[in-house]
Coordinates of C-alpha atoms and ligand atoms in Angstrom, one line a residue:
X1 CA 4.5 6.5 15.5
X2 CA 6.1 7.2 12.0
X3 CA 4.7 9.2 9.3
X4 CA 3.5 6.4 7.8
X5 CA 1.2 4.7 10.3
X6 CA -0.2 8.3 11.5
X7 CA -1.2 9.1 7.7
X8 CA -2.5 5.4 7.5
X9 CA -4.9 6.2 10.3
X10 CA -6.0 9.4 8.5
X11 CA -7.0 7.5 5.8
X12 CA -4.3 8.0 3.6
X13 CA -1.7 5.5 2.0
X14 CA 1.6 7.3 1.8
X15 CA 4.8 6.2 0.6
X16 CA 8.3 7.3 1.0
X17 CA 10.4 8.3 -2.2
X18 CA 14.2 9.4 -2.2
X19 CA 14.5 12.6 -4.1
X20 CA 17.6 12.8 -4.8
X21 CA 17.8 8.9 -6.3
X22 CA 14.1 9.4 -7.6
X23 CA 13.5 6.1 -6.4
X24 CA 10.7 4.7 -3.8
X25 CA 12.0 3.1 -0.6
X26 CA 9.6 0.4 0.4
X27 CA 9.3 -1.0 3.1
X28 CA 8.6 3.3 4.0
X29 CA 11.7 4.9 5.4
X30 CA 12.5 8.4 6.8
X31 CA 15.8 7.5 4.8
X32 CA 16.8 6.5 1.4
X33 CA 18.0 3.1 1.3
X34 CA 20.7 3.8 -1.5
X35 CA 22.0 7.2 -0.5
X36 CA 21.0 7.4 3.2
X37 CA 19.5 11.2 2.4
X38 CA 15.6 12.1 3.9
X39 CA 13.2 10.7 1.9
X40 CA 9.9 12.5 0.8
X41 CA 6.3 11.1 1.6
X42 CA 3.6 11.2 -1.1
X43 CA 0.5 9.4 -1.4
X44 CA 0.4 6.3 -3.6
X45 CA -0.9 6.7 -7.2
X46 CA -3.7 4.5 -7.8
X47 CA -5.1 2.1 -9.0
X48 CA -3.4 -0.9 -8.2
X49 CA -3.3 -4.4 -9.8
X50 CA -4.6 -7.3 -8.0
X51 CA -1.5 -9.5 -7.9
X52 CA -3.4 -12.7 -5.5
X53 CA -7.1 -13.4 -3.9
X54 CA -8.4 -16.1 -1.6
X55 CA -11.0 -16.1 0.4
X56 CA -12.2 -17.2 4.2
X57 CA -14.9 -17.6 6.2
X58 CA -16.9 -16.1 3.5
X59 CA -14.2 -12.9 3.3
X60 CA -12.4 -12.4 0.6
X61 CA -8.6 -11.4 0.7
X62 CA -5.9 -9.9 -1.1
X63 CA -2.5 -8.8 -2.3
X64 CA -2.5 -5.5 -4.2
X65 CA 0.5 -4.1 -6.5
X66 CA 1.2 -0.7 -6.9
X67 CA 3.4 1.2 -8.7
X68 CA 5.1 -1.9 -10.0
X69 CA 7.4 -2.7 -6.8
X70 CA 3.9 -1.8 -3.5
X71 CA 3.0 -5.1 -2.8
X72 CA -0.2 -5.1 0.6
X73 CA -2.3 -7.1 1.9
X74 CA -6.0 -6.1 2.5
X75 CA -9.5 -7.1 2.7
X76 CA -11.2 -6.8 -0.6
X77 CA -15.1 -6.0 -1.1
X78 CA -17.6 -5.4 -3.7
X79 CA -15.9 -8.0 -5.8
X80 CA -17.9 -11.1 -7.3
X81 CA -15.7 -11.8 -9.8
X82 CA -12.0 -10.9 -9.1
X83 CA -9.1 -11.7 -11.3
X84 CA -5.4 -11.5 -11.4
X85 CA -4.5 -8.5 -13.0
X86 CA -7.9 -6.7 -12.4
X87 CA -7.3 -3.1 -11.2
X88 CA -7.8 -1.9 -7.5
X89 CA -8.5 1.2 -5.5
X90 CA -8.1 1.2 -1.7
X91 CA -11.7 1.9 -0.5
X92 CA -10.0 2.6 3.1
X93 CA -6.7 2.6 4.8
X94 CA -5.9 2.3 8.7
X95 CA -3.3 1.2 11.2
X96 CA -3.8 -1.1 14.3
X97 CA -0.8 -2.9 15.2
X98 CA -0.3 -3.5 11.5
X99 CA -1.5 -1.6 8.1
X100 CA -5.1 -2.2 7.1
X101 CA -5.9 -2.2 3.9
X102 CA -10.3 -2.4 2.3
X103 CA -9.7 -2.8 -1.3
X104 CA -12.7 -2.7 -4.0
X105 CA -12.6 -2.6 -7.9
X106 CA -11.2 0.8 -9.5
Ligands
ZN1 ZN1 18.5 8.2 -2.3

């Protein structure tokens, strides 16, 4: 399991960032896409922007941007009137086979 997936399922969204490029390597790497050098993991500032919602079977779904280049998908809650552009906290984080993400207005 990677560092990524065992902080998702401690609740916490980290991200990987190259030091030595000062850039963030997403998809999350161990390595720096641009200089190959170890990256650094750091949780993800927040909030996010909601980029994209629909909704299903009465849930409601989401893409959330952060950072300007951390695009997920998640569940979203606690929303009656969501819009584009409207910002986001992660309300909880996990990992079961794939990241899951519970979104709800910052
Ligand atoms: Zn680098």
């Amino acid at each position: 399991m990677s560092v990524f997936e065992a902080e998702l399922k401690n609740g916490r969204f980290v991200i990987s960032e190259c030091p030595r490029c000062q850039k963030v390597i997403w998809p999350p790497s161990e390595f720096c896409t641009h200089c190959f050098g170890n990256t650094v993991w750091r949780t993800v500032n927040e909030p996010g922007t909601l980029v994209e919602y629909s909704s299903k079977d009465g849930k409601m779904f989401c893409m959330v941007e952060f950072e300007n280049s951390i695009r997920v998908m998640g569940s979203l809650h606690d929303n009656k009137s969501p819009a584009v552009g409207q910002k986001i906290k992660i309300s909880s984080c996990g990992f079961d086979k794939y990241p899951q993400f519970a979104f709800s207005p910052a």
